Short mmCIF file of C-alpha atoms in Angstrom, two decimals:
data_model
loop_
_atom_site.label_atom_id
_atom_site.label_comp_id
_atom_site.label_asym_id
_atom_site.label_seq_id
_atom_site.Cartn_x
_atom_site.Cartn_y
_atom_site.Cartn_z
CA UNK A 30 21.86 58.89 6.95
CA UNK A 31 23.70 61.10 9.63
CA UNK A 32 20.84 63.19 12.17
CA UNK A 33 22.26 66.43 11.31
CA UNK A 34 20.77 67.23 7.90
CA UNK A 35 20.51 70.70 8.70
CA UNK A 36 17.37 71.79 6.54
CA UNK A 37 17.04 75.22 8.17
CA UNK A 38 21.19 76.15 6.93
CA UNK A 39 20.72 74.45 3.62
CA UNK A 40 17.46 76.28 2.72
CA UNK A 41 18.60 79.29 3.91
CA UNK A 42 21.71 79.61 1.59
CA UNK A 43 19.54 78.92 -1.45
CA UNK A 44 18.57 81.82 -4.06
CA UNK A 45 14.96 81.77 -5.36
CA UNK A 46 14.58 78.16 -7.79
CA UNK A 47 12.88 77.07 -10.06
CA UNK A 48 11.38 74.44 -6.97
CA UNK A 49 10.47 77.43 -5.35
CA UNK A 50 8.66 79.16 -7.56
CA UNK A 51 6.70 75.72 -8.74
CA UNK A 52 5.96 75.49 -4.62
CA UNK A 53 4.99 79.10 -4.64
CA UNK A 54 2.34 78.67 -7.41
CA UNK A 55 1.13 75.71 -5.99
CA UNK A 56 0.24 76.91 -2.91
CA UNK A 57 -0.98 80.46 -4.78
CA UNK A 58 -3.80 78.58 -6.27
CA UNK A 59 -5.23 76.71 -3.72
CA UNK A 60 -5.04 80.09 -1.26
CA UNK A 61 -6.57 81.95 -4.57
CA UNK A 62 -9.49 80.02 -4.75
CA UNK A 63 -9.89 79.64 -0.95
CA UNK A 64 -9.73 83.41 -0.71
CA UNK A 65 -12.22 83.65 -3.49
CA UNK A 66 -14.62 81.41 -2.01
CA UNK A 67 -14.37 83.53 1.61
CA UNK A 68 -14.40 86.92 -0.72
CA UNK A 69 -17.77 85.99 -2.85
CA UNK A 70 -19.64 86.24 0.62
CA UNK A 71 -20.45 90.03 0.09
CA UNK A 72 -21.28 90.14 -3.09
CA UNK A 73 -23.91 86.37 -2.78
CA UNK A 74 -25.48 87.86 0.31
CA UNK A 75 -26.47 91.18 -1.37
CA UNK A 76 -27.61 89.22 -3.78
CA UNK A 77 -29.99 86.64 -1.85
CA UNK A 78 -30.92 89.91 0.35
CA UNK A 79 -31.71 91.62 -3.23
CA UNK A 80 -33.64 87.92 -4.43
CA UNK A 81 -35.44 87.95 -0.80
CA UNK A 82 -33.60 84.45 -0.62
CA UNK A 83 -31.91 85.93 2.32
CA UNK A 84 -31.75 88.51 4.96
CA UNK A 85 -29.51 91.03 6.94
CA UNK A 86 -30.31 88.49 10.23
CA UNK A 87 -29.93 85.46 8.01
CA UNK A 88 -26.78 86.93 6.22
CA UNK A 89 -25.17 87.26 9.83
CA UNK A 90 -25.90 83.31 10.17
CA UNK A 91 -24.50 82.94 6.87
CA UNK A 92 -20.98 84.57 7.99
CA UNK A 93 -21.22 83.24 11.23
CA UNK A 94 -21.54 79.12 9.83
CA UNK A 95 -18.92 80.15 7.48
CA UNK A 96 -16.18 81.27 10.09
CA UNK A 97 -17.79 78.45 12.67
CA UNK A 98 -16.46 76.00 9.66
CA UNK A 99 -13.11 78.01 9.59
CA UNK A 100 -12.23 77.99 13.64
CA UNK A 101 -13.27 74.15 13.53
CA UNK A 102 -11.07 73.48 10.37
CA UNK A 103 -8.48 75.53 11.97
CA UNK A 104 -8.18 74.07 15.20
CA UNK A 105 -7.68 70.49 12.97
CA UNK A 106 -4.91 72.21 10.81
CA UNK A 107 -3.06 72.75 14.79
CA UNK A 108 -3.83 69.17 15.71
CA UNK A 109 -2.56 67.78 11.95
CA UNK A 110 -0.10 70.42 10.53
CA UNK A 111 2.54 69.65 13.25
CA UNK A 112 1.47 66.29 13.67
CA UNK A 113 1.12 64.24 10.21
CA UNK A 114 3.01 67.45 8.02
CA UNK A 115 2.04 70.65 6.27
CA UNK A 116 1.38 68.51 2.70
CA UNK A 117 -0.95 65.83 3.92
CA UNK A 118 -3.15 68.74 5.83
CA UNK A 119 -2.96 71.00 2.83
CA UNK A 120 -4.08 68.70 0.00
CA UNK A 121 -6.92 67.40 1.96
CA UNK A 122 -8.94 70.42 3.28
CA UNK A 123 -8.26 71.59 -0.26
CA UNK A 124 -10.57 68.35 -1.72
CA UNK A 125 -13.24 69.02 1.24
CA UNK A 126 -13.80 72.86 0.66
CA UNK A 127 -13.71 72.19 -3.34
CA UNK A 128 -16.54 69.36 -2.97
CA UNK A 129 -18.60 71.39 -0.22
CA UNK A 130 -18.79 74.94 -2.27
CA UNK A 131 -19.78 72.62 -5.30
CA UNK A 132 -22.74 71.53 -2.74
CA UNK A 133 -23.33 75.15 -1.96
CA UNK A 134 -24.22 75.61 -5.58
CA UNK A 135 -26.92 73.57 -5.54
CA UNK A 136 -28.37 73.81 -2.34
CA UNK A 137 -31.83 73.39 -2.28
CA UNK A 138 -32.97 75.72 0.44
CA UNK A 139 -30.82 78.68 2.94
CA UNK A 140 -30.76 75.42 6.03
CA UNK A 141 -28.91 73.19 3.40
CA UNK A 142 -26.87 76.59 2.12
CA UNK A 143 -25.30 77.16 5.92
CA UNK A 144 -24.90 72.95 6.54
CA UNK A 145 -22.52 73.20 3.58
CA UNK A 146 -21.08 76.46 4.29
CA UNK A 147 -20.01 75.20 7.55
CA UNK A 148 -18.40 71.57 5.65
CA UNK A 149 -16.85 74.13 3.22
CA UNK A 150 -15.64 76.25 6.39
CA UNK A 151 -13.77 73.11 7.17
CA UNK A 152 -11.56 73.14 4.60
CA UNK A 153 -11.09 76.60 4.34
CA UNK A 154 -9.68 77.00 7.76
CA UNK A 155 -6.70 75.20 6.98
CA UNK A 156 -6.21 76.13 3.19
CA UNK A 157 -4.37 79.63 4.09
CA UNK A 158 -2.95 79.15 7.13
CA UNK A 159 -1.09 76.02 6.71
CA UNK A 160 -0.03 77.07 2.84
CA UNK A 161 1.74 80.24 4.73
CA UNK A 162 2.89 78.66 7.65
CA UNK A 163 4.57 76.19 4.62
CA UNK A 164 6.16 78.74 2.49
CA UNK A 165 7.45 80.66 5.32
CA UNK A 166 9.61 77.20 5.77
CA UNK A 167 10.56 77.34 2.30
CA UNK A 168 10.96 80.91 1.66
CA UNK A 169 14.98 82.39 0.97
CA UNK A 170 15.59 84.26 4.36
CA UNK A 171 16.86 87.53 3.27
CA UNK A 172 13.62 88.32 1.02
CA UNK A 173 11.69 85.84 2.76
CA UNK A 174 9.38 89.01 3.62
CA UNK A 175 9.75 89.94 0.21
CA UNK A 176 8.06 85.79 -1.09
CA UNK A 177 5.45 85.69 2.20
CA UNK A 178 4.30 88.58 0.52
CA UNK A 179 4.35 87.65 -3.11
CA UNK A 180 2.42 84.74 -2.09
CA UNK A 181 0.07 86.64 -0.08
CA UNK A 182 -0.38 89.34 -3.59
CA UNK A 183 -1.62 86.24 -5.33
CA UNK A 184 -3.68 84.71 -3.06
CA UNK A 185 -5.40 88.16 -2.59
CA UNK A 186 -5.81 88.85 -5.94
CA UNK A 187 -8.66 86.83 -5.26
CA UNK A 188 -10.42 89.67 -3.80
CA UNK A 189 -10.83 92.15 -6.84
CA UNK A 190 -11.23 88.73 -8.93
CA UNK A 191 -14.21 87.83 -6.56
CA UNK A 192 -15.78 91.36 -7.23
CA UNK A 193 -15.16 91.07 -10.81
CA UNK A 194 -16.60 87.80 -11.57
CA UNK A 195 -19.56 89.39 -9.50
CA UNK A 196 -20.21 92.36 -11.21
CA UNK A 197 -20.23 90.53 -14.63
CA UNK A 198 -22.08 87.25 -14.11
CA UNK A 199 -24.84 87.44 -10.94
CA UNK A 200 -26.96 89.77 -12.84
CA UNK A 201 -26.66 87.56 -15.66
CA UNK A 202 -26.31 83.93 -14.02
CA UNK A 203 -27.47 84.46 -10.51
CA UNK A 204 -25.46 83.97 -7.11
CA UNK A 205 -24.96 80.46 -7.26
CA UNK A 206 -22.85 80.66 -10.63
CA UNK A 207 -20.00 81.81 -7.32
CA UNK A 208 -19.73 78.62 -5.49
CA UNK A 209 -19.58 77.12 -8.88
CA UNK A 210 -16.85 79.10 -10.19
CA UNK A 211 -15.26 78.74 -6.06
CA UNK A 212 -15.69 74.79 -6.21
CA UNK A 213 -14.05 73.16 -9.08
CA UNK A 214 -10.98 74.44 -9.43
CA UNK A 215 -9.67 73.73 -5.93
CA UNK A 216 -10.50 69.93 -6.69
CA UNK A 217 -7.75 70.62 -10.02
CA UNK A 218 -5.13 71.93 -7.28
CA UNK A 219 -5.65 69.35 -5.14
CA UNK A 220 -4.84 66.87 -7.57
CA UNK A 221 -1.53 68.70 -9.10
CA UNK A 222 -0.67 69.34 -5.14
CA UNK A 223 -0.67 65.64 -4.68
CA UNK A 224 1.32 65.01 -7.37
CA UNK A 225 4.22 67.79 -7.22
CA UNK A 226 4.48 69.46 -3.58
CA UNK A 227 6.93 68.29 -1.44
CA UNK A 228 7.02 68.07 2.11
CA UNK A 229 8.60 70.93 4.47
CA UNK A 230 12.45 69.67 4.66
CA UNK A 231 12.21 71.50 8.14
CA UNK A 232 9.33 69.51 9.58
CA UNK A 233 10.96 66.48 7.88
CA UNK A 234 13.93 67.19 10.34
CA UNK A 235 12.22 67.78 13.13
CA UNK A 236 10.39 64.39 13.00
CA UNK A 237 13.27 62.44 12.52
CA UNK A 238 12.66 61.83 9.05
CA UNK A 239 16.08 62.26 7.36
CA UNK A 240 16.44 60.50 4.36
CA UNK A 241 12.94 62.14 3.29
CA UNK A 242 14.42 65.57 4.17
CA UNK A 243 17.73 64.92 2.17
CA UNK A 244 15.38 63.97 -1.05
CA UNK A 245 13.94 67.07 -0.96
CA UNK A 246 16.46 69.45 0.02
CA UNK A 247 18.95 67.69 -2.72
CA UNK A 248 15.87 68.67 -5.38
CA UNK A 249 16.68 72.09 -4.87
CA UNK A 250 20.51 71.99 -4.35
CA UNK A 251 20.99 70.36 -7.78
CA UNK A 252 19.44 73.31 -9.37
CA UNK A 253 21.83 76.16 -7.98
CA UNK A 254 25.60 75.50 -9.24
CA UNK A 255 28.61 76.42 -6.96
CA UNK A 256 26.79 76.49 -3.82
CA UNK A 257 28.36 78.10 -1.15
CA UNK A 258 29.22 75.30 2.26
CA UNK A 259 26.71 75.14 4.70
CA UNK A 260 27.02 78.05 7.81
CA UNK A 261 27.98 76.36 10.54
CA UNK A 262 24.98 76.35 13.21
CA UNK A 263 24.88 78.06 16.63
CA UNK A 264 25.21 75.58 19.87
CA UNK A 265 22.33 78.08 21.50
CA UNK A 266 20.14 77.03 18.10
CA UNK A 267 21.42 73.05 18.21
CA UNK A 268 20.23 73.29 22.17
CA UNK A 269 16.80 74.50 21.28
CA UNK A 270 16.11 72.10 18.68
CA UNK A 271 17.30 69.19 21.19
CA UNK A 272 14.20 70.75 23.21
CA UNK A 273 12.25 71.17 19.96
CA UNK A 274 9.70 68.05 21.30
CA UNK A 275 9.20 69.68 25.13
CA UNK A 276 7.78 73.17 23.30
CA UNK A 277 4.60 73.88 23.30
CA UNK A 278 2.98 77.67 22.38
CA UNK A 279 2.46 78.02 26.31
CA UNK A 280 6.01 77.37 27.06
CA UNK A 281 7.59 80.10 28.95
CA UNK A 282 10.13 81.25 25.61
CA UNK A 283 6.98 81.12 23.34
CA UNK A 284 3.52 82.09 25.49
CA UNK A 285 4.41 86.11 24.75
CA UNK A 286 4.26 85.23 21.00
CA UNK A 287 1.26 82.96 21.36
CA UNK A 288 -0.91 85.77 23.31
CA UNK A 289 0.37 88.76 20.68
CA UNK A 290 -0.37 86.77 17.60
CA UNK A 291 -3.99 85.57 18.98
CA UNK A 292 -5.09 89.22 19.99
CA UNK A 293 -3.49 91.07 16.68
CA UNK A 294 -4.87 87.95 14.29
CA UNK A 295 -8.19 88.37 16.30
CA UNK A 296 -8.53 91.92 15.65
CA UNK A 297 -6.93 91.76 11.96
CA UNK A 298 -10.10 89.56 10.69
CA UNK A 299 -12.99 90.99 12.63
CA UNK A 300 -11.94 94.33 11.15
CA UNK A 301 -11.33 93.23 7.88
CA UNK A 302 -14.06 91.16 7.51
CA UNK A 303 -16.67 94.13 9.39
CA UNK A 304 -15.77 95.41 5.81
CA UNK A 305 -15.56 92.95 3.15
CA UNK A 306 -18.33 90.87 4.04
CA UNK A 307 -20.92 93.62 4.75
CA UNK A 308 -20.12 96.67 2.87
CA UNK A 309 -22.14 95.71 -0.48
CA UNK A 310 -24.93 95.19 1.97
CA UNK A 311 -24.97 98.38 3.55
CA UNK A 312 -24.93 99.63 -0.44
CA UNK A 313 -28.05 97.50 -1.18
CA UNK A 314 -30.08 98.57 2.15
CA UNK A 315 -29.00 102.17 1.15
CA UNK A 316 -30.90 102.26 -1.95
CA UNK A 317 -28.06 101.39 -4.60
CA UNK A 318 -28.87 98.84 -7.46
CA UNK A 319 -27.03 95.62 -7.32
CA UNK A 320 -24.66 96.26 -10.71
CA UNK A 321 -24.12 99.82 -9.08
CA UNK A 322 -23.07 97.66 -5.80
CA UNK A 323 -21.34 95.50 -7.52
CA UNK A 324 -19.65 97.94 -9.13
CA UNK A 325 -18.49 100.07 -6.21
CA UNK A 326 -17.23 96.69 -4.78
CA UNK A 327 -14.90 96.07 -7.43
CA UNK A 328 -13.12 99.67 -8.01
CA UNK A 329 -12.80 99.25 -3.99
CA UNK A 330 -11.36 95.57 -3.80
CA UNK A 331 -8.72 96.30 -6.72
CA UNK A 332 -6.56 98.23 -3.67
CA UNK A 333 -6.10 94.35 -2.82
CA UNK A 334 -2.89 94.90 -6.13
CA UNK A 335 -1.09 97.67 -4.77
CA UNK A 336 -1.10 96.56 -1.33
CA UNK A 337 -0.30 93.57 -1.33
CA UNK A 338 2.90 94.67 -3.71
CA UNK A 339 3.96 97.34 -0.91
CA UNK A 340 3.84 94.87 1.68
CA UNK A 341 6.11 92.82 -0.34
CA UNK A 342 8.53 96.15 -0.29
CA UNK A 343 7.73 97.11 3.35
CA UNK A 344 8.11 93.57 5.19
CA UNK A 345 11.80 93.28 4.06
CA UNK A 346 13.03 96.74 3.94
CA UNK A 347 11.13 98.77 6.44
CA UNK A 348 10.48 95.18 9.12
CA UNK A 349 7.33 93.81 9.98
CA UNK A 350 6.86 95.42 13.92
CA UNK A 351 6.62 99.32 12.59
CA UNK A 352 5.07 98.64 9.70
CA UNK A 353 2.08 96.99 11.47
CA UNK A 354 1.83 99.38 14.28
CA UNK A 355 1.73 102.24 11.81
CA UNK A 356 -0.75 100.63 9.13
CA UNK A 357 -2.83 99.79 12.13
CA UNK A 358 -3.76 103.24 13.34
CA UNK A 359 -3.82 104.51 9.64
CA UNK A 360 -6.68 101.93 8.73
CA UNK A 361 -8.64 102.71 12.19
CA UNK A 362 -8.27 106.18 11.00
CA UNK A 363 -9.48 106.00 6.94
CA UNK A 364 -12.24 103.89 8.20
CA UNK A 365 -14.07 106.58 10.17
CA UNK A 366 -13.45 108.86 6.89
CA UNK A 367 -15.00 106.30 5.20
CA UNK A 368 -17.96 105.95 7.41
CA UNK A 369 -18.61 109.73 7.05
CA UNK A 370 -18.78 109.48 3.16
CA UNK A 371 -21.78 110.05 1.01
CA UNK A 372 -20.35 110.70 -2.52
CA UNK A 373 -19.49 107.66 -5.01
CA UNK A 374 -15.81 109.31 -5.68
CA UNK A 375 -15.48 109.15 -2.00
CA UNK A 376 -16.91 105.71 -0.77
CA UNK A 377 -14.59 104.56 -4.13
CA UNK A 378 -11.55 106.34 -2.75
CA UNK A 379 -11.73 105.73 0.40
CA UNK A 380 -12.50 102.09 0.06
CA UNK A 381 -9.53 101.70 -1.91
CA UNK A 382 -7.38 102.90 0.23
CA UNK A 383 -8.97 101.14 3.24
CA UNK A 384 -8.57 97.80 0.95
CA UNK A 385 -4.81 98.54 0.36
CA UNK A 386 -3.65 99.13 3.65
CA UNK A 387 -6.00 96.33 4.99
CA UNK A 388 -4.17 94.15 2.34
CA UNK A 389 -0.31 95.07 3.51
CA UNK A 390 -1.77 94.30 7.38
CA UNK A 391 -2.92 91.18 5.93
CA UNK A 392 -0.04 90.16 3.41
CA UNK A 393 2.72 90.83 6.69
CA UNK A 394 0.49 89.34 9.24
CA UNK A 395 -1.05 86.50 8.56
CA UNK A 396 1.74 85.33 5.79
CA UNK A 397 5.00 86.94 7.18
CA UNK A 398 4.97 87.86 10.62
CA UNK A 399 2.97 85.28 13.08
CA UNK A 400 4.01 81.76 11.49
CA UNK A 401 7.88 82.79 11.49
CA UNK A 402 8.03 83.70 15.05
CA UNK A 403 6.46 80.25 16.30
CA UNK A 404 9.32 77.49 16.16
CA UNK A 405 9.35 74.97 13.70
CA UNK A 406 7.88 72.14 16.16
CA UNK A 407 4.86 73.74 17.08
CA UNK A 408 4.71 76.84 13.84
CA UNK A 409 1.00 75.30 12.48
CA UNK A 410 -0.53 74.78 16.18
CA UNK A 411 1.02 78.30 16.75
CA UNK A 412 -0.82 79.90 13.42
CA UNK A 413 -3.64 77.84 13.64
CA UNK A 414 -4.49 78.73 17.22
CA UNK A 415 -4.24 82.24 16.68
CA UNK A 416 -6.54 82.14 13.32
CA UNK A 417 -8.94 79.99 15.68
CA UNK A 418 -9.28 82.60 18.30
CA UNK A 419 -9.85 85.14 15.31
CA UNK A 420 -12.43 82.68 13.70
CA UNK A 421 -14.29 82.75 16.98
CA UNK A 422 -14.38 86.31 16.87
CA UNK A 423 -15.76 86.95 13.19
CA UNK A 424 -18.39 84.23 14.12
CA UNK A 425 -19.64 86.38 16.98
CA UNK A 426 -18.77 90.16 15.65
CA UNK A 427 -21.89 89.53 13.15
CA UNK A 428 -24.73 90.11 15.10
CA UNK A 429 -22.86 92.46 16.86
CA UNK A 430 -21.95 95.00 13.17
CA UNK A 431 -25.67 94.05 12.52
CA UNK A 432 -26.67 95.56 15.62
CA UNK A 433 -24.68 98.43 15.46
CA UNK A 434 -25.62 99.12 12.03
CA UNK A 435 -29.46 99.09 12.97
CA UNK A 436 -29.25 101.37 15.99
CA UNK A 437 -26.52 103.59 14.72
CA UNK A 438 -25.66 102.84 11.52
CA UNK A 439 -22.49 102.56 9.80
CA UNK A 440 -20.79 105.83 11.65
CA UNK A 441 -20.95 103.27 14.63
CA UNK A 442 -19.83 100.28 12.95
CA UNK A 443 -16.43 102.04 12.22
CA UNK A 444 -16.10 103.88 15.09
CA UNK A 445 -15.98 100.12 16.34
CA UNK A 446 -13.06 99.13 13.97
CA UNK A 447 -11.17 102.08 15.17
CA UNK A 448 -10.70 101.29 18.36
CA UNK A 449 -10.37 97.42 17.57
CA UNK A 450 -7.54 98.97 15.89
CA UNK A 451 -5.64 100.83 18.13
CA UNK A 452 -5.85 98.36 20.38
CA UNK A 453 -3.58 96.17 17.91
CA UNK A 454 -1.17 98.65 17.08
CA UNK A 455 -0.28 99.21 20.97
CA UNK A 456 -0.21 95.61 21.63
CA UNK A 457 2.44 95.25 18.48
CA UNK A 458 4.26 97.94 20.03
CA UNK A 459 4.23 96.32 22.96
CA UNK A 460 4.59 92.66 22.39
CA UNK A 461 6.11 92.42 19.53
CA UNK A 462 9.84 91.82 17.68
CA UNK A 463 11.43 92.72 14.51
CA UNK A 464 12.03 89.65 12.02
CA UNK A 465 13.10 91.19 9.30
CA UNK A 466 16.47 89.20 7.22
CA UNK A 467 16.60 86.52 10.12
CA UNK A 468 16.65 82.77 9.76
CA UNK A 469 14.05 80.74 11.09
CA UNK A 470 16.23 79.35 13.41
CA UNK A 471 17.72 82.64 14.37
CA UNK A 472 14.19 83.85 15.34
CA UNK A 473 13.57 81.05 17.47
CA UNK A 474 16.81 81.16 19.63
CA UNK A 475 16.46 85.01 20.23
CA UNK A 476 12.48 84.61 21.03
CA UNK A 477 12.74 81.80 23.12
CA UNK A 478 15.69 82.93 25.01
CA UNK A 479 14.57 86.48 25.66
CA UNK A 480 11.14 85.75 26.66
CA UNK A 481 12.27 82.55 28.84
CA UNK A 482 15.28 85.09 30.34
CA UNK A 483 11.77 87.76 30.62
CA UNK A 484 9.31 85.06 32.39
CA UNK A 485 12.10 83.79 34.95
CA UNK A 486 12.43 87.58 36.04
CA UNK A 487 9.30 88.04 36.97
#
């Protein structure tokens, strides 16, 4: 087998297959369930708060041994996802976050509760990143916002699912019927991942691993007829993957992407988590029943379905630079209206709409924009590190919303978010590039050779 197998040219050329959509679900369900597991956190901790199984100080420990077990299983998925491929890291946090929220579900005290959150947090680090940072290698390049974002509306679907499944069975069944529901079908996944995902044909080329490459990329070729001949490749592009084993996300052509994507992934979580994860608490300390909470929750978390679907418009036609810078300032803004609001129309509303546009910064983000700007070589160390730095932040930002909330309440809780969220929307402005309709490849010449042209300037 010849070296020059070209994965990035052949993949590129492609229409949407029948392989691709099969890879698409596959990796839909196990981000589905991992998102449901993160998602049920709200709606358990009012819950155990309600119960007197829990606290608001032992709910922050809760969320922070949660995202201690993401940043830990994150930082792995850098280490592994380059090293040993995007499948073999995939299919295995999938079986250790599936056996660990089963453990949740029968955990016989709140110590043993956390011990397996963290295990759980493990596997859940590495679940969504490396299953975006995958399709994004996979995806058609001219609607490749367009399939980031489909993926990311069915993974988040998991979010009004969560708040569904809430409302209808904790009253009935109690909070740990969640973990149960979270636990075994990841362990189903796993097992049909194992069996039918293939291997990134672009990371299969980078490692030297040609004839494994070919198998794969010939598995989707045989399903489109009259293909059109492979587009020549660029000598700039051929010189940059010669260098492809020299990168690293410090590297002069890559360190401006590495420092945007940690502070704007940082900033994207703590926000949207601020929210998620305490909002039916702030309901229960504020006098509302739990299927009243519960309630509210859900009408909120179905903005998760329209936002996610506009993001899948947005990314492709509008780009992903504006869009975020725009959607950024919007959300800092609807969140103080939402902080001011006392009605049930408006907390519903509002929360909606906060939901939706938290969903599109979400969708473009964290499946779209920060794993196609890292190069092939080092995309999962890249994503991962960035999701690690916003781990760390979501594991301390707990006691800090609980603090706020107790001295001034939730008025100062999103007067918080809003500036968290300027601060993203200049730095996107700032640091960032349009991807919009460009090849992998394409994105990685212009990046590195701009910001290498920028840092030997200075």
């Amino acid at each position: 087998m010849g070296k020059e197998v070209l994965a990035g040219a052949r993949l590129d050329r492609l229409p949407m297959t029948k392989q691709h959509r099969s890879i698409l679900f596959l990796l839909a369900g196990g981000g589905f369930f991992d998102g449901f597991d993160l998602y049920i956190a709200g709606s358990v901790l009012a819950s155990m708060v309600a119960l007197k199984f829990s606290s608001v100080a032992n709910n922050a420990s809760f969320i922070s041994g949660t995202f201690f077990g993401l940043l830990i299983g994150t930082l792995i998925a850098a280490v592994v996802g380059d090293r040993f491929g995007r499948k073999f890291t995939l299919k295995y946090s999938l079986l250790v976050y599936g056996i660990a929220t089963i453990l949740c579900a029968v955990s016989p005290s709140f110590g043993w509760l956390i011990v397996f959150r963290v295990i759980a947090g493990l596997g859940l680090g590495s679940v969504i990143v490396v299953g975006y940072g995958m399709w994004v290698e996979f995806a058609p390049r001219r609607t490749r916002g367009f399939w980031t974002s489909a993926l990311s509306f069915l993974i988040n679907l998991s979010q009004p699912a969560a708040a569904l499944v809430a409302l209808y069975l904790i009253p009935e069944y109690g909070w740990r019927i969640m973990f149960w529901i979270a636990g075994i079908p990841p362990i189903i996944i796993w097992a049909l991942q194992v069996r039918y995902l293939p291997e990134s044909p672009r990371w299969l080329e980078q490692k030297g691993k040609y004839e494994e490459a070919e198998k794969v990329l010939v598995q989707f070729e045989q399903l489109v007829p009259n293909l059109a001949p492979v587009e020549s490749v660029p000598q700039p592009v051929l010189k940059a993957a010669n260098a492809k084993q020299t990168l690293s996300i410090w590297s002069p052509g890559i360190r401006k992407i590495t420092i945007m994507s940690i502070i704007i992934s940082t900033i994207m979580m703590t926000t949207w988590y601020t929210f998620t994860a305490w909002i039916p608490t702030f309901f229960i300390t504020q006098g509302f029943s739990a299927v009243k909470t519960f309630t509210f929750s859900l009408v909120i978390m179905l903005g998760a379905i329209p936002g996610n679907a506009l993001s899948a418009v947005l990314a492709d036609r509008m780009g992903r630079k504006y869009t975020l810078a725009f959607m950024s300032v919007f959300l800092g803004v609807i969140g103080l209206f939402y902080g001011s609001a006392s009605s049930p129309a408006a907390i519903m509303s509002l929360g909606f709409i906060f939901v939706m546009g938290g969903n599109i910064l979400i969708a473009i983000i964290l499946a779209s924009y920060v794993p196609e700007l890292f190069p092939t070589s080092v995309r999962m160390t890249g994503s991962s590190v960035a999701n690690a730095f916003s781990r760390a932040g979501t594991i301390l930002s707990p006691y800090l919303i609980a603090y706020l909330f107790t001295h001034g309440g939730q008025h100062s809780v999103f007067w918080f978010s809003f500036a968290l969220y300027i601060i993203m929307a200049i730095t996107i402005l700032v640091l960032g590039s349009e991807t919009k309709k460009l090849s992998l490849e394409d994105i990685e010449k212009k990046e590195i050779l701009i910001n290498e042209s920028a840092s030997h300037s200075m």
